[in-house]
XYZ file of C-alpha atoms in Angstrom:
172
model
C 16.520 87.521 25.523
C 19.336 85.952 27.560
C 21.888 88.242 25.944
C 19.762 91.311 26.667
C 19.421 90.360 30.336
C 23.121 89.596 30.624
C 24.085 92.860 28.926
C 21.746 94.807 31.182
C 23.252 93.205 34.303
C 26.769 93.981 33.006
C 25.761 97.604 32.435
C 24.310 97.833 35.954
C 27.576 96.555 37.436
C 29.616 98.954 35.285
C 27.528 101.950 36.347
C 27.287 100.836 39.998
C 31.074 100.582 40.184
C 31.417 104.136 38.921
C 28.758 105.474 41.286
C 30.347 103.693 44.248
C 33.764 105.114 43.368
C 32.312 108.638 43.144
C 30.349 108.397 46.389
C 33.183 106.974 48.452
C 36.117 108.804 46.893
C 38.394 110.891 49.013
C 38.594 110.538 52.748
C 35.313 108.789 53.511
C 37.088 105.782 55.063
C 40.269 107.557 56.091
C 42.414 110.087 54.347
C 45.182 107.681 53.390
C 43.106 104.730 52.175
C 42.279 104.131 48.522
C 39.254 101.940 47.787
C 38.942 100.611 44.257
C 35.723 98.730 43.514
C 36.102 95.891 41.034
C 32.418 94.983 40.850
C 32.396 94.604 37.085
C 35.366 92.271 37.240
C 33.679 90.180 39.918
C 30.639 89.967 37.636
C 32.897 88.639 34.866
C 34.528 86.164 37.234
C 31.172 84.742 38.344
C 29.909 84.761 34.754
C 32.892 82.615 33.829
C 32.396 80.266 36.790
C 28.639 79.787 36.547
C 27.934 80.787 32.973
C 30.514 79.847 30.389
C 34.150 80.521 29.611
C 33.255 81.904 26.190
C 30.780 84.415 27.620
C 33.169 85.386 30.416
C 35.976 86.055 27.984
C 33.708 87.931 25.558
C 32.223 90.154 28.247
C 35.702 90.556 29.747
C 37.057 91.907 26.463
C 34.098 94.205 25.782
C 33.804 95.553 29.328
C 37.592 95.716 29.637
C 37.863 97.900 26.539
C 35.019 100.086 27.802
C 36.719 100.374 31.192
C 40.023 101.302 29.530
C 38.427 103.994 27.410
C 36.445 105.535 30.248
C 38.743 105.214 33.267
C 42.366 104.348 32.580
C 45.430 105.937 31.053
C 46.665 102.646 29.604
C 44.468 101.536 26.727
C 44.188 97.786 26.435
C 45.320 96.599 29.848
C 41.849 95.667 31.111
C 40.785 94.576 27.625
C 43.488 91.898 27.606
C 43.711 91.189 31.334
C 40.019 90.471 31.992
C 39.589 87.812 29.266
C 42.908 86.266 30.291
C 41.828 86.084 33.941
C 38.448 84.698 32.874
C 40.269 81.975 30.959
C 42.448 81.176 33.982
C 39.389 81.069 36.234
C 37.675 78.613 33.913
C 40.744 76.376 34.057
C 40.961 76.669 37.868
C 37.307 75.805 38.311
C 37.820 72.585 36.331
C 40.386 71.544 38.936
C 38.673 72.916 42.053
C 35.303 71.951 43.451
C 32.597 74.197 42.097
C 30.873 75.231 45.306
C 30.032 78.736 46.472
C 32.852 78.973 49.022
C 35.525 77.973 46.504
C 33.991 80.319 43.928
C 34.150 83.231 46.398
C 37.719 82.411 47.340
C 38.715 82.129 43.680
C 37.071 85.472 42.845
C 38.888 87.045 45.798
C 42.279 85.665 44.722
C 41.780 86.771 41.125
C 40.717 90.230 42.304
C 44.019 90.437 44.176
C 45.871 89.262 41.064
C 44.086 91.897 38.980
C 45.004 94.644 41.440
C 48.643 93.523 41.632
C 49.055 93.299 37.856
C 47.510 96.744 37.364
C 49.846 98.186 40.002
C 52.843 96.522 38.373
C 51.904 97.828 34.919
C 51.442 101.343 36.307
C 54.837 101.109 37.999
C 56.582 99.835 34.869
C 55.054 102.608 32.756
C 55.850 105.238 35.446
C 52.209 106.143 36.106
C 52.711 105.245 39.782
C 55.748 105.808 41.953
C 54.372 104.315 45.158
C 56.541 101.685 46.880
C 54.941 98.252 47.200
C 54.652 98.438 50.990
C 52.753 101.695 50.800
C 50.609 100.334 47.961
C 49.755 97.246 50.019
C 48.793 99.320 53.057
C 46.992 102.200 51.373
C 45.337 100.537 48.379
C 45.630 96.751 48.163
C 44.257 95.770 51.582
C 41.340 98.270 51.633
C 40.467 97.331 48.042
C 40.542 93.626 48.828
C 38.356 94.086 51.917
C 35.813 96.117 49.957
C 35.700 93.599 47.130
C 35.553 90.650 49.536
C 32.458 92.201 51.115
C 30.971 92.643 47.647
C 31.825 89.058 46.689
C 30.117 87.737 49.814
C 26.999 89.827 49.199
C 26.717 89.154 45.462
C 27.949 85.577 45.031
C 24.681 83.757 45.628
C 22.440 86.125 43.601
C 24.886 86.038 40.687
C 25.117 82.257 40.854
C 21.323 81.958 40.756
C 20.999 84.422 37.862
C 23.618 82.675 35.732
C 22.211 79.239 36.459
C 18.719 80.457 35.612
C 19.925 81.937 32.320
C 21.566 78.573 31.505
C 24.468 80.009 29.536
C 26.350 76.701 29.468
C 24.212 75.228 26.705
C 24.320 78.289 24.456
C 28.011 79.070 24.513
C 29.851 75.769 24.342
């Protein structure tokens, strides 16, 4: 039952991210700003922090592959990057205090890392020819602000859900 609930929540985040991107695409917030929701990734980050590393990495790989197939031109980048970031988050949370503020800050930092690595991979593979300064102004900052707002809104409900599901005992 826990796996069904967790899979359903992951699906909701995956679909919600797509719907949000479709609704707010274009010049809704300004013609030169690019907003990229990373709601599914934030779900994986909180799953890793409050659930288990094993579940975070597993869902990261599965949802990353799904994301690659549906949305990206580079197959495998999210499939490998999300489990890797989940692993790094689990290691960071062993060092840092595990309170809600630190968890939000960690999710924010790893969202920035995700966005920067994706940009760098797109630049290396010549899918993007935007200079870093323009990328930071047009995409990175608006994306980080959007995802920070989502982190603030969703951190406590996600924490409660993962604690209630008690994934620590099942996965490790």
